[in-house]
XYZ file of C-alpha atoms in Angstrom:
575
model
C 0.422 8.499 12.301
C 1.455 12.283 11.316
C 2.501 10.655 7.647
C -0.859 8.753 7.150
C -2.714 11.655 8.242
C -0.616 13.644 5.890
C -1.312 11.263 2.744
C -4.746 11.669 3.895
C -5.072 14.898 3.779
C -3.258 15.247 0.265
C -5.957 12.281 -0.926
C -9.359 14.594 -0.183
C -10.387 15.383 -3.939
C -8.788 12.455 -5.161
C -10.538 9.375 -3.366
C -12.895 8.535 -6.487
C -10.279 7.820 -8.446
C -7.792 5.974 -5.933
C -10.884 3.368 -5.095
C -11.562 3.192 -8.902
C -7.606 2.571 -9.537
C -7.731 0.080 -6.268
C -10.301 -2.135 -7.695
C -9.004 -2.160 -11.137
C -5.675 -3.423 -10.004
C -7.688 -6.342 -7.601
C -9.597 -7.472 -10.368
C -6.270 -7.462 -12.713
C -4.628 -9.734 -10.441
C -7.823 -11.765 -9.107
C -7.764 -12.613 -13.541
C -4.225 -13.370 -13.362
C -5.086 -16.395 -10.606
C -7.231 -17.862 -12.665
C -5.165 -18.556 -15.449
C -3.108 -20.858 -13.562
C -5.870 -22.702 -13.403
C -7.185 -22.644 -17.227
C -3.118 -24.087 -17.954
C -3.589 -27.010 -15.529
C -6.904 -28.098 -17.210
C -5.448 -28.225 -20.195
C -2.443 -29.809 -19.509
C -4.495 -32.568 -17.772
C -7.372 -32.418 -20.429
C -4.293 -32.748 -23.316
C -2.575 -35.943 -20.888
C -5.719 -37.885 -20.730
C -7.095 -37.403 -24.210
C -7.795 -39.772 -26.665
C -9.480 -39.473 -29.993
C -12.738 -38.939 -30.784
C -13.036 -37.033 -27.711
C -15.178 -33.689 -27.802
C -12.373 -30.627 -28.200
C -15.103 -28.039 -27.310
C -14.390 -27.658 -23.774
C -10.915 -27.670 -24.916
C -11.457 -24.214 -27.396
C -13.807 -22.807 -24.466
C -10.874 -22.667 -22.015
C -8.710 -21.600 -24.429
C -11.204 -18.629 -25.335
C -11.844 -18.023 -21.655
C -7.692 -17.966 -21.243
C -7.596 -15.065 -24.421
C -10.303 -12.820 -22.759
C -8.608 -13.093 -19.521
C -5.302 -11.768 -20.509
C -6.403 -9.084 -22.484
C -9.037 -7.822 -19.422
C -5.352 -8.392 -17.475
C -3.594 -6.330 -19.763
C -6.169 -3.631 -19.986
C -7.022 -3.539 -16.502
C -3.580 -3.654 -15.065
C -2.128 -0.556 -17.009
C -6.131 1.448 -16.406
C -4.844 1.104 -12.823
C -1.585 2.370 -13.506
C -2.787 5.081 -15.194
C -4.926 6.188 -12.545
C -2.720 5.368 -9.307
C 0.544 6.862 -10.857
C -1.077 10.050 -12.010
C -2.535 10.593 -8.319
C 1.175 9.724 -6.633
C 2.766 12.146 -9.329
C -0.246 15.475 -8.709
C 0.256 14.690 -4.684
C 4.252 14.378 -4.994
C 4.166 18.177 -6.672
C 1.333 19.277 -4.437
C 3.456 18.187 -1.264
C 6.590 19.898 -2.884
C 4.507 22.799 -3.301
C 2.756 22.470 0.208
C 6.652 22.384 1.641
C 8.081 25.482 -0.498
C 4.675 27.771 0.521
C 5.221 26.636 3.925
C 9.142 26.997 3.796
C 8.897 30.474 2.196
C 6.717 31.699 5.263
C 9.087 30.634 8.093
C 11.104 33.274 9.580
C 14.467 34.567 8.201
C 15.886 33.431 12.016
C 14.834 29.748 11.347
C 16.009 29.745 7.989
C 19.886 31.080 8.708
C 20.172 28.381 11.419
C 19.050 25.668 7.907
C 21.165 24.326 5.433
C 19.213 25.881 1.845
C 20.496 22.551 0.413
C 19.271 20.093 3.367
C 15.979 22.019 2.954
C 15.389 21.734 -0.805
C 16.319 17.644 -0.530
C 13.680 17.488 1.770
C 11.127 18.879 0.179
C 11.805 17.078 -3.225
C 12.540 13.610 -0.913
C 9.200 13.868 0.547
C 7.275 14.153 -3.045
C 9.183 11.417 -4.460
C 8.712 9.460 -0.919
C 4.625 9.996 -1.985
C 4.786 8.753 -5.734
C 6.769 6.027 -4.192
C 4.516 4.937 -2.076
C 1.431 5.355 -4.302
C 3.872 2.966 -6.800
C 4.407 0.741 -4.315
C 0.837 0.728 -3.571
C -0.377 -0.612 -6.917
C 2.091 -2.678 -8.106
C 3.306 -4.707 -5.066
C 0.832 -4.345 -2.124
C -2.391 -5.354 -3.884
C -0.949 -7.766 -6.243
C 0.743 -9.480 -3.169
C -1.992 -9.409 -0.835
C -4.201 -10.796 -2.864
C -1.605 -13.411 -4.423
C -0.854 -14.640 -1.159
C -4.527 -14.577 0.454
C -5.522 -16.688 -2.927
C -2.990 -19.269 -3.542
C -2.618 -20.013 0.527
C -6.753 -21.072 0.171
C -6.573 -22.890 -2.968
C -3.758 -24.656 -1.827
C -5.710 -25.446 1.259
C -8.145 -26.997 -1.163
C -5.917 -29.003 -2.426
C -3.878 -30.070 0.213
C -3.334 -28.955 3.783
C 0.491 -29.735 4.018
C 0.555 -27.911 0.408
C -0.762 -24.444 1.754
C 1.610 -24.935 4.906
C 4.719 -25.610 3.308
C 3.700 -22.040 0.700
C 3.031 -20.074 3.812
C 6.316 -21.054 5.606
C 8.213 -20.701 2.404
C 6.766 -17.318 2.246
C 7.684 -15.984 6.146
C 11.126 -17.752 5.760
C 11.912 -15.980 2.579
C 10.675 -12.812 3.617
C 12.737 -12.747 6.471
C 15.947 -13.852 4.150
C 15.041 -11.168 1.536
C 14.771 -8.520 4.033
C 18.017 -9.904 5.872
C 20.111 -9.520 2.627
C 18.540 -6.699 1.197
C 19.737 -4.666 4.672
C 23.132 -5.844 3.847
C 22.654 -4.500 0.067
C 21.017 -1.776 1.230
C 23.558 -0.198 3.562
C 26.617 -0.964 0.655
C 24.176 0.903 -1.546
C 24.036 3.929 0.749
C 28.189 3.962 1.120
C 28.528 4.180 -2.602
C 25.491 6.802 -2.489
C 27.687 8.984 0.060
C 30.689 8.597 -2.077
C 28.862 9.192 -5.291
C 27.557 12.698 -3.388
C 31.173 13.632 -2.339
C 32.950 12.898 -5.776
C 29.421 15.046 -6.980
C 30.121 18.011 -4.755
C 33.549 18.243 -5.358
C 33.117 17.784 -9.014
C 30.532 20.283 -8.530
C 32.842 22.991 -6.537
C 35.572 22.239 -8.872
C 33.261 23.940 -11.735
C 31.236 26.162 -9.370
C 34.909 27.917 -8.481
C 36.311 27.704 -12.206
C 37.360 31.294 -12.291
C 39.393 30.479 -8.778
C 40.728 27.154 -10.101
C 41.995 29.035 -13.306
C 43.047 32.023 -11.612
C 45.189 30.694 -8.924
C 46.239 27.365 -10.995
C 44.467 25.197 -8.628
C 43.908 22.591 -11.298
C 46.506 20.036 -10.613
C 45.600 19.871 -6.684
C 41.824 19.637 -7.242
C 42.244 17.042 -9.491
C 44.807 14.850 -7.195
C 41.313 14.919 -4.892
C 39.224 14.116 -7.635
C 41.086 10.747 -8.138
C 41.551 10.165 -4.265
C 37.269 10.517 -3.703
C 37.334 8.322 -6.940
C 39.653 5.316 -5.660
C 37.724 5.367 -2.810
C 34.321 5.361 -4.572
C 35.551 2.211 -6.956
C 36.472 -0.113 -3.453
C 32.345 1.358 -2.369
C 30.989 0.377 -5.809
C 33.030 -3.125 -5.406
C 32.117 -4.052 -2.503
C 28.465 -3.190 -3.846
C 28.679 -5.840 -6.563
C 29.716 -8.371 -4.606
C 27.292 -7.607 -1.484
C 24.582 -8.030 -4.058
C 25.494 -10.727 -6.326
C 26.693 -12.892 -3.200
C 23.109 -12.006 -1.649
C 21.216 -12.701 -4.946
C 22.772 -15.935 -5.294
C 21.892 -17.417 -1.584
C 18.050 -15.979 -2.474
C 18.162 -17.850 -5.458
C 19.720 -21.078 -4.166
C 17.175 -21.286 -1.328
C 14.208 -20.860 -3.684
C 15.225 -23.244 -6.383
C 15.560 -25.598 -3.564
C 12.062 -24.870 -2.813
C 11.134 -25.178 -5.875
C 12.415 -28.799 -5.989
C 10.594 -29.920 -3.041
C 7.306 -28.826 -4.075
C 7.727 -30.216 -7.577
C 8.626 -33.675 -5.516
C 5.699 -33.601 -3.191
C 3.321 -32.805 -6.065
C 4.422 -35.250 -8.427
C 4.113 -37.657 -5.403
C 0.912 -36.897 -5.453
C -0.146 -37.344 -8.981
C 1.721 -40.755 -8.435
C -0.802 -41.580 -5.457
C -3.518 -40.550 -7.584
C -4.387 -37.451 -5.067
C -3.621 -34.619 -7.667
C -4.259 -34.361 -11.073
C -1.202 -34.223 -13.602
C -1.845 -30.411 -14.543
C -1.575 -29.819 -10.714
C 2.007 -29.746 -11.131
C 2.329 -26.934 -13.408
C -0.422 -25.063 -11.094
C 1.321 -25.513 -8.220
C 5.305 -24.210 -10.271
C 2.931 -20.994 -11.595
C 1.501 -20.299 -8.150
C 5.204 -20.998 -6.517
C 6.488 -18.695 -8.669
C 4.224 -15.823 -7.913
C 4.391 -16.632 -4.256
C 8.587 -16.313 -4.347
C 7.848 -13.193 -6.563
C 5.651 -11.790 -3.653
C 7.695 -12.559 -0.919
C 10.709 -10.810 -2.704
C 8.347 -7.742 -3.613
C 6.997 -7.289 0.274
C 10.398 -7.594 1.445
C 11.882 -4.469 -1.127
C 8.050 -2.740 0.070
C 8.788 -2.991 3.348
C 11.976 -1.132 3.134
C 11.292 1.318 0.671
C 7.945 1.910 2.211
C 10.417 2.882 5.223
C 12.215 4.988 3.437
C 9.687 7.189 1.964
C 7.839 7.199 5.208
C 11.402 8.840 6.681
C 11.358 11.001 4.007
C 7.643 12.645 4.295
C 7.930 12.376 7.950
C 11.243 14.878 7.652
C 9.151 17.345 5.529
C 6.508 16.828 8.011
C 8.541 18.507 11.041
C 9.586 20.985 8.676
C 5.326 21.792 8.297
C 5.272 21.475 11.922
C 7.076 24.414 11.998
C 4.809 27.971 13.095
C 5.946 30.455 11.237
C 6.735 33.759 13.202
C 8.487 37.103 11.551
C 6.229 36.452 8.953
C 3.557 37.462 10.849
C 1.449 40.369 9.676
C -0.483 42.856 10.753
C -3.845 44.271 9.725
C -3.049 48.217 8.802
C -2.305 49.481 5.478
C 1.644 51.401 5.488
C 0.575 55.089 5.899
C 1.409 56.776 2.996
C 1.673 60.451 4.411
C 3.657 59.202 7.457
C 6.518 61.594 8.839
C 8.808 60.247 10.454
C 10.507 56.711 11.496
C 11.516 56.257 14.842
C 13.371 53.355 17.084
C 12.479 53.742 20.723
C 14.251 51.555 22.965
C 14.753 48.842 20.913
C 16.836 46.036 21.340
C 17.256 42.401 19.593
C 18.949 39.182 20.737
C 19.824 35.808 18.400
C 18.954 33.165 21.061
C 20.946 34.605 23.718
C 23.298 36.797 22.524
C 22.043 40.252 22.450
C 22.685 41.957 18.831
C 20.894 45.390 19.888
C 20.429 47.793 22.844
C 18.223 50.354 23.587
C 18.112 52.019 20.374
C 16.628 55.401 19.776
C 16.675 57.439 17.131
C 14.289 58.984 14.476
C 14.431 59.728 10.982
C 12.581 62.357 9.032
C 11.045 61.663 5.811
C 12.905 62.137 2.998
C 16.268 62.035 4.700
C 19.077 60.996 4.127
C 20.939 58.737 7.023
C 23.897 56.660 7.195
C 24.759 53.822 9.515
C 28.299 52.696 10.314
C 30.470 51.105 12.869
C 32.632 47.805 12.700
C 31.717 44.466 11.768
C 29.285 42.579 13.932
C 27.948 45.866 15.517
C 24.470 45.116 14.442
C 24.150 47.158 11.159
C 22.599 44.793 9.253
C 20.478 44.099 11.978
C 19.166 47.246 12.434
C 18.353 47.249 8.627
C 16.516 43.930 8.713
C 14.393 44.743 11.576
C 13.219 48.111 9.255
C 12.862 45.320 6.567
C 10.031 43.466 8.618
C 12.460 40.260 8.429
C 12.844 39.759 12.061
C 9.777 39.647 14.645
C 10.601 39.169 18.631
C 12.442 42.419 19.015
C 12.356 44.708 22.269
C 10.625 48.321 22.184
C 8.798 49.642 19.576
C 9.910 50.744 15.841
C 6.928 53.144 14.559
C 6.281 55.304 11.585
C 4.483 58.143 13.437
C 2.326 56.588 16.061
C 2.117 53.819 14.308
C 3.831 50.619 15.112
C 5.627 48.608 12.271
C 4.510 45.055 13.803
C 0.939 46.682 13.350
C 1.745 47.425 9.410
C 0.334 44.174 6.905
C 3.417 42.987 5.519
C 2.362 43.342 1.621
C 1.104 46.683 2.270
C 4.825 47.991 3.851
C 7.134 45.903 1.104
C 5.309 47.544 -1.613
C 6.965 50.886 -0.208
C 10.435 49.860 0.174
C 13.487 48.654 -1.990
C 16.497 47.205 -0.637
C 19.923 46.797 -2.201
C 22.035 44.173 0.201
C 25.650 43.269 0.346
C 25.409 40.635 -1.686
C 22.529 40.604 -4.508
C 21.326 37.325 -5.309
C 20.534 36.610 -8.926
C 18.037 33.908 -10.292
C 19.227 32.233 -13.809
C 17.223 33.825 -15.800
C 17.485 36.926 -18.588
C 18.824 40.068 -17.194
C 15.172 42.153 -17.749
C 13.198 39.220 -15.707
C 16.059 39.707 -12.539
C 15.092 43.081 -12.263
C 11.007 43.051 -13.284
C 10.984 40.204 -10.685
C 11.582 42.740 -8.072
C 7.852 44.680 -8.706
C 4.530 42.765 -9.727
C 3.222 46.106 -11.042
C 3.585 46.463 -15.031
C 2.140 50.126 -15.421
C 5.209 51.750 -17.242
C 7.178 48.755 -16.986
C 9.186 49.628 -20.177
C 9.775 52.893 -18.645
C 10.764 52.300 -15.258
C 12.776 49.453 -16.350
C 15.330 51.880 -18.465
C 15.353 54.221 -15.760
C 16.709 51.594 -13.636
C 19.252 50.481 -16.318
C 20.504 53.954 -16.575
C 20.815 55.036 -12.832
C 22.698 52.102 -12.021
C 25.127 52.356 -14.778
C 24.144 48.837 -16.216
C 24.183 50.264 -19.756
C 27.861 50.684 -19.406
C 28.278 46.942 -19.761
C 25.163 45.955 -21.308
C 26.941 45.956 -25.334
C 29.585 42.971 -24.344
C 26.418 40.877 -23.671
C 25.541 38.667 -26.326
C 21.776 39.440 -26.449
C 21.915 42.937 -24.471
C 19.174 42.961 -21.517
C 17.737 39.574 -22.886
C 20.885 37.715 -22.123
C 20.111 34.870 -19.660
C 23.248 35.548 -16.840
C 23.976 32.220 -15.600
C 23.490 30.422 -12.550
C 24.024 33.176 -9.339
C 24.779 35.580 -11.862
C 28.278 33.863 -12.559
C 28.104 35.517 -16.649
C 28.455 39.081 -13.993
C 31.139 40.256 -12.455
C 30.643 41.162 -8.769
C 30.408 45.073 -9.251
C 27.678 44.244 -12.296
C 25.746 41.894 -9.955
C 25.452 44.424 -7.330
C 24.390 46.973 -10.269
C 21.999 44.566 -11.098
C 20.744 44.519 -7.198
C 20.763 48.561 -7.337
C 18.316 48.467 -10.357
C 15.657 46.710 -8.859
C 15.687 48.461 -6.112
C 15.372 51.814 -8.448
C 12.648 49.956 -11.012
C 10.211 49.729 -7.731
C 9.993 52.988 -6.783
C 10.261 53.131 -3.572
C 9.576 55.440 -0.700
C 11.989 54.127 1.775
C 15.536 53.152 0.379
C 17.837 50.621 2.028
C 21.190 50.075 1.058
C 23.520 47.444 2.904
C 27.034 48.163 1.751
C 25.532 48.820 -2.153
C 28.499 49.784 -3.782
C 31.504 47.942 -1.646
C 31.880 45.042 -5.108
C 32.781 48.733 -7.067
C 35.981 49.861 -8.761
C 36.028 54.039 -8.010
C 35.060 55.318 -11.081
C 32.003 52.745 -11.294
C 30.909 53.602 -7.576
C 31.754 57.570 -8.189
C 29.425 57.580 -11.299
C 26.662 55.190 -9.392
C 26.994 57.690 -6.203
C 26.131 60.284 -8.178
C 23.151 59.112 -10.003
C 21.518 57.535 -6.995
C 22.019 61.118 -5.273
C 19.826 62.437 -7.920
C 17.254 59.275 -7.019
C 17.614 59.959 -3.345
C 15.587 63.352 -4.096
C 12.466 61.503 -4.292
C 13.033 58.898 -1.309
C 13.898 58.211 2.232
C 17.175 56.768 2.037
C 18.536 54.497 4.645
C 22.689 53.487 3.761
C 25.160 50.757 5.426
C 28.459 51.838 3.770
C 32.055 51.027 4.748
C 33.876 53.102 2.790
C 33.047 56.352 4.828
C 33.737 58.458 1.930
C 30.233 57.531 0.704
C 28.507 59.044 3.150
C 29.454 62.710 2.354
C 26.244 63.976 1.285
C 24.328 61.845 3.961
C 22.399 63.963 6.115
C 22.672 62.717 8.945
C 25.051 59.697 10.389
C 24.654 56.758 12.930
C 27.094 55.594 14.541
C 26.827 51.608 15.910
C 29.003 50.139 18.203
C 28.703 46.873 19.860
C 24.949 47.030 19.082
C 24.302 50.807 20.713
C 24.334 54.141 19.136
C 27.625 56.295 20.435
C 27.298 58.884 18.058
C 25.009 60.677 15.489
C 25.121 64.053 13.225
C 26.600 65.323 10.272
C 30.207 63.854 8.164
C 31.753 67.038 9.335
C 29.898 67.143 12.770
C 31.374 63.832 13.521
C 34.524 64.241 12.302
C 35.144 67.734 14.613
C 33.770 65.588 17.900
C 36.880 63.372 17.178
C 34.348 60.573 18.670
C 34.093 57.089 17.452
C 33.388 58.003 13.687
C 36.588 60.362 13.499
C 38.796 56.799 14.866
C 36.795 54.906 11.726
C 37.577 57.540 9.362
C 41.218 57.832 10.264
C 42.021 54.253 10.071
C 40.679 53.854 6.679
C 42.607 56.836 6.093
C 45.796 55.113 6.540
């Protein structure tokens, strides 16, 4: 019910056209019944003439037979034309519907989905619509009406004639569906295959710098033919599922095919039935078997589809919540940020306890402590990402929850651990990060120059219009992290975060990026995750994290003379 209401919903704005397309397509195929009939009378008209006898009603049929194929042939593909081009605008307005909605669920829901599971099925569920609207207008209405027809001018004809169509129509059905399950699931084993041998294929060029670094070629490629052997026996057995099936369809309809040619000539013999009855009858036959096949594949890909909207449908059925927003503007004369008794849990293991701390504007604080002690967090919580936390986080008086979302990202930049980069030209991955263009130019070579991305801009072939690759894979890591600390400098910011910014750095790189973003951290709060505590010299201030509570905060040098927490992290890496 969810999917129909769903197709519904997509169809408002579009239902003058579907009707339109609807009755094209009946009128196409009520045209295509009568020829049928314009063949018999002729064939009869041509057995039982004699000379001298009038040809005119002859040239009339014959006439009547020419204007109804070409109204057919026009009518048909009008139909097409207007039924395919509504499944193809709903399929990309249902992919969009699903990537608006995706892109406003919560970070939580999203790091408990598989990105690639997602994607599938959101582009599943638009092809699952054109599918359907295909399906639509060239099986259901054609067969319908073919079988509604034929069954009642059979009927005219003969009683036992329309009853032996109908049963030949259920029984086939029921074969075609019977062997096009056991086609169907050897088609999905060679599908499953065909997406192992795909991803590994896929990995094996994804990793190419780790295949070619650690000589992994020979191994890789032992795999490559084992996933292959076993995709051949798949692909076999598909052939001969299918041909094997085929061949039983088609042996049980020419048999058909025989007895209705038998009964009808019998007929003619007894006088009942005309002589150009017998070609009517093979014509209709024919389009009955043809229906019967075509509901049978409808029924089953008409299952399929419906699986596939119905899985993007629970993914719409899905409330967004961190993305929630509130209604007041970020303040931009605020003074100071402050944690009071906050805490955070994923499901129920609790991340965050009772943190308190504040922050003046325009310092300068680092965060450390070991892995899994809730740094990054901590920093996604100030990001806005997560919703559902304990206590309060508020800039002044004001709580963050409180702050409209738009409003608070335009005032902050963030630089994570590992910066993700879009295949597209090196200027667009960093103007991506900022939909302003006021001194675009400007700000842009600011950013190239404070994060040192001029030092390897000349090996690229077209300089800061180079396209870099899927992920960034033309970078190295240190120049994809530069990359991540330029658009956080191109936006401006007011509040700074930096998750581990410069760990992907050889020393000189990081020592000559450390000291230009010091100069940058004059005009910004700056917020820093760094392991290397070295970096964290000129911090102002320094919190301390350890199984998701604060131990410790002050100075580098006030920490290190407590001989606390911090002094045990610095003297390890030390070592």
């Amino acid at each position: 019910m969810k999917v129909l209401q769903l197709l519904a919903s997509l169809l408002r704005g579009h239902w003058v056209r579907f009707i339109f397309g609807t009755l094209m397509r009946v009128s196409s195929d009520l045209a295509s019944l009568l020829i049928p009939m314009g063949v018999s009378w002729i064939i009869t008209f041509a057995a039982a003439y004699s000379s001298g006898v009038s040809l005119e009603p002859f040239w009339w049929v014959l006439l009547a037979l020419l204007g109804l194929q070409i109204y057919r042939a026009i009518s048909i593909n009008f139909s097409k034309v207007f039924l395919y081009t509504i499944g193809e605008r709903l399929s990309v307005e249902l992919q969009l519907r699903g990537m608006r909605h995706l892109l406003s669920l919560d970070l939580l829901w999203h790091e408990k989905e598989n990105t690639g599971n997602k994607l599938k099925q959101v582009s599943r569920a638009g092809d699952g619509v054109d599918r359907i609207f295909r399906l639509y207008e060239g099986i259901f209405i054609e067969g319908t009406i073919n079988l509604i027809a034929i069954s009642a001018i059979f009927y005219r004809l003969s009683w036992e004639l329309a009853a032996m169509i109908v049963f030949f129509f259920v029984s086939y059905f029921t074969l075609c569906r019977f062997f096009l399950g056991k086609i169907s699931r050897t088609v999905r084993a060679v599908n499953t295959q065909e997406d192992i041998f795909e991803g590994l294929k896929f990995e094996s060029m994804n990793s190419v710098h780790t295949v070619k670094s650690l000589a992994m070629y020979n191994n890789l490629y032992a795999k490559l033919l084992e996933r292959a052997d076993i995709l051949r026996l798949a692909i076999k057995k598909r052939i001969l599922t299918v041909r094997l099936s085929w061949g039983a369809m088609d042996a049980y309809q020419g048999m058909f095919r025989v007895i209705l040619l038998a009964y009808t000539t019998f007929m003619v013999f007894q006088g009942r039935f005309e002589v150009g009855t017998i070609a009517l009858v093979l014509l209709y036959f024919g389009m009955i078997e043809e229906a019967a096949n075509e509901f049978a594949t409808l029924v089953q890909d008409a299952l399929l589809a419906k699986i596939s909207i119905a899985k993007l449908q629970n993914i719409l059925d899905e409330e967004p919540v961190t993305e929630r927003s509130g209604h007041t503007a970020f303040p931009v004369d605020w003074k100071e940020l402050r944690f009071d008794r906050v805490g955070f849990s994923y499901g129920n293991k609790s991340i965050l306890k009772d943190m308190t701390f504040r922050i003046r504007r325009g310092e300068k604080v680092g965060i450390v402590g070991i892995s899994g002690a809730g740094k990054t967090t901590l920093m996604k919580l100030m990001l806005k990402l997560y919703d559902g936390y304990e206590g309060e986080i508020l800039f002044d008086d004001l709580k963050l929850r409180d702050i409209r979302r738009a409003s608070y990202i335009e005032n902050v930049a963030t630089v994570p651990q590992e910066t993700e980069v879009f295949h597209f030209s090196l200027r667009d991955n960093i103007l991506l990060a900022d939909e302003r263009t006021d001194s675009a130019e400007e700000r842009l070579q600011r950013a190239l120059h404070i994060a040192h991305i001029n030092d390897f801009l000349p090996r690229l072939p077209k300089g800061v219009e180079t396209l870099v690759g899927e992920k960034g894979v033309k970078l190295s890591g240190g120049e994809r992290q530069r990359l991540g600390i330029a658009r956080a400098v191109y936006r401006e910011p007011d509040i700074l975060f930096l998750d581990e910014a410069t760990s992907h750095l050889d020393a000189v790189s990081e020592q000559n990026i450390q000291e230009a973003l010091h100069e940058f951290f004059q005009n910004v709060t700056a917020i820093v995750i760094a392991h290397r505590l070295s970096t964290l010299k000129e911090m102002d201030r320094i919190l301390v994290i350890q199984n998701g509570h604060l131990v410790e905060e002050g100075s580098f040098e006030e920490l290190l003379e407590k001989k606390g927490d911090f002094w045990t992290l610095w003297q390890k890496q030390k070592l």
